[in-house]
Amino acid sequence: MSQDWHPGIFDGGHTLSPESQSANLGSKLHVWCDEPDAVTEQQIAADIAAPLRDLAHLAWSGCR
């Protein structure tokens, strides 16, 4: 994840206005399984562990 990321940044570089920041209820990570049998759930969990940890840290603390 980018050092500049925060919960008010969206795809394409769009950001929430300062007035809208308080209405943002959180962040989430989506996992799309276009080929569900390609890897196991355990492999997916291992693959997203670090990005998910970073997302949680940045979403809660706002720093890396």
PDB file of C-alpha atoms in Angstrom:
ATOM      1  CA  MET A   1       0.000   0.000   0.000  1.00  0.00           C
ATOM      2  CA  SER A   2       1.102   3.520  -0.706  1.00  0.00           C
ATOM      3  CA  GLN A   3       2.590   5.613   2.080  1.00  0.00           C
ATOM      4  CA  ASP A   4       0.085   8.302   1.072  1.00  0.00           C
ATOM      5  CA  TRP A   5      -2.985   6.065   1.454  1.00  0.00           C
ATOM      6  CA  HIS A   6      -5.762   6.986   3.859  1.00  0.00           C
ATOM      7  CA  PRO A   7      -9.431   5.917   4.134  1.00  0.00           C
ATOM      8  CA  GLY A   8     -10.604   8.968   2.192  1.00  0.00           C
ATOM      9  CA  ILE A   9      -8.765   8.050  -1.041  1.00  0.00           C
ATOM     10  CA  PHE A  10     -10.655   6.132  -3.714  1.00  0.00           C
ATOM     11  CA  ASP A  11      -9.775   4.426  -6.983  1.00  0.00           C
ATOM     12  CA  GLY A  12      -8.606   6.891  -9.595  1.00  0.00           C
ATOM     13  CA  GLY A  13      -7.218   9.323  -7.020  1.00  0.00           C
ATOM     14  CA  HIS A  14     -10.588  10.712  -5.987  1.00  0.00           C
ATOM     15  CA  THR A  15     -10.725  11.895  -2.375  1.00  0.00           C
ATOM     16  CA  LEU A  16     -13.424  12.804   0.084  1.00  0.00           C
ATOM     17  CA  SER A  17     -13.825  16.471   0.852  1.00  0.00           C
ATOM     18  CA  PRO A  18     -12.884  17.502   4.390  1.00  0.00           C
ATOM     19  CA  GLU A  19     -16.598  17.974   5.114  1.00  0.00           C
ATOM     20  CA  SER A  20     -17.333  14.369   4.066  1.00  0.00           C
ATOM     21  CA  GLN A  21     -14.493  12.686   5.991  1.00  0.00           C
ATOM     22  CA  SER A  22     -16.615  12.095   9.106  1.00  0.00           C
ATOM     23  CA  ALA A  23     -19.236  10.236   7.034  1.00  0.00           C
ATOM     24  CA  ASN A  24     -16.677   7.632   5.907  1.00  0.00           C
ATOM     25  CA  LEU A  25     -17.425   4.589   8.052  1.00  0.00           C
ATOM     26  CA  GLY A  26     -14.345   2.584   7.162  1.00  0.00           C
ATOM     27  CA  SER A  27     -12.362   0.667   4.587  1.00  0.00           C
ATOM     28  CA  LYS A  28     -12.340  -2.858   3.242  1.00  0.00           C
ATOM     29  CA  LEU A  29     -10.386  -5.162   1.002  1.00  0.00           C
ATOM     30  CA  HIS A  30     -12.181  -7.186  -1.669  1.00  0.00           C
ATOM     31  CA  VAL A  31     -10.892 -10.535  -2.923  1.00  0.00           C
ATOM     32  CA  TRP A  32     -12.197 -11.476  -6.362  1.00  0.00           C
ATOM     33  CA  CYS A  33     -11.958 -15.162  -7.211  1.00  0.00           C
ATOM     34  CA  ASP A  34     -12.493 -15.311 -10.965  1.00  0.00           C
ATOM     35  CA  GLU A  35     -11.139 -18.866 -10.903  1.00  0.00           C
ATOM     36  CA  PRO A  36     -12.226 -20.243  -7.509  1.00  0.00           C
ATOM     37  CA  ASP A  37     -10.322 -23.513  -7.906  1.00  0.00           C
ATOM     38  CA  ALA A  38      -7.019 -21.857  -8.885  1.00  0.00           C
ATOM     39  CA  VAL A  39      -5.715 -21.646  -5.295  1.00  0.00           C
ATOM     40  CA  THR A  40      -6.901 -22.688  -1.849  1.00  0.00           C
ATOM     41  CA  GLU A  41      -8.509 -20.420   0.714  1.00  0.00           C
ATOM     42  CA  GLN A  42      -5.376 -20.859   2.821  1.00  0.00           C
ATOM     43  CA  GLN A  43      -3.193 -19.580  -0.044  1.00  0.00           C
ATOM     44  CA  ILE A  44      -5.457 -16.579  -0.559  1.00  0.00           C
ATOM     45  CA  ALA A  45      -5.290 -15.848   3.176  1.00  0.00           C
ATOM     46  CA  ALA A  46      -1.495 -16.053   3.080  1.00  0.00           C
ATOM     47  CA  ASP A  47      -1.332 -13.828  -0.009  1.00  0.00           C
ATOM     48  CA  ILE A  48      -3.471 -11.056   1.494  1.00  0.00           C
ATOM     49  CA  ALA A  49      -2.097 -11.200   5.050  1.00  0.00           C
ATOM     50  CA  ALA A  50       0.443  -8.380   4.616  1.00  0.00           C
ATOM     51  CA  PRO A  51      -1.825  -6.021   2.616  1.00  0.00           C
ATOM     52  CA  LEU A  52      -4.662  -6.661   5.071  1.00  0.00           C
ATOM     53  CA  ARG A  53      -2.367  -5.897   8.012  1.00  0.00           C
ATOM     54  CA  ASP A  54      -1.265  -2.653   6.321  1.00  0.00           C
ATOM     55  CA  LEU A  55      -4.876  -1.698   5.563  1.00  0.00           C
ATOM     56  CA  ALA A  56      -5.904  -2.279   9.172  1.00  0.00           C
ATOM     57  CA  HIS A  57      -2.966  -0.292  10.509  1.00  0.00           C
ATOM     58  CA  LEU A  58      -3.470   2.655   8.156  1.00  0.00           C
ATOM     59  CA  ALA A  59      -7.249   2.694   8.535  1.00  0.00           C
ATOM     60  CA  TRP A  60      -7.038   2.789  12.324  1.00  0.00           C
ATOM     61  CA  SER A  61      -3.939   4.898  12.913  1.00  0.00           C
ATOM     62  CA  GLY A  62      -3.475   6.877   9.710  1.00  0.00           C
ATOM     63  CA  CYS A  63       0.238   6.113   9.648  1.00  0.00           C
ATOM     64  CA  ARG A  64       2.557   3.332   8.593  1.00  0.00           C
TER      65      ARG A  64
END
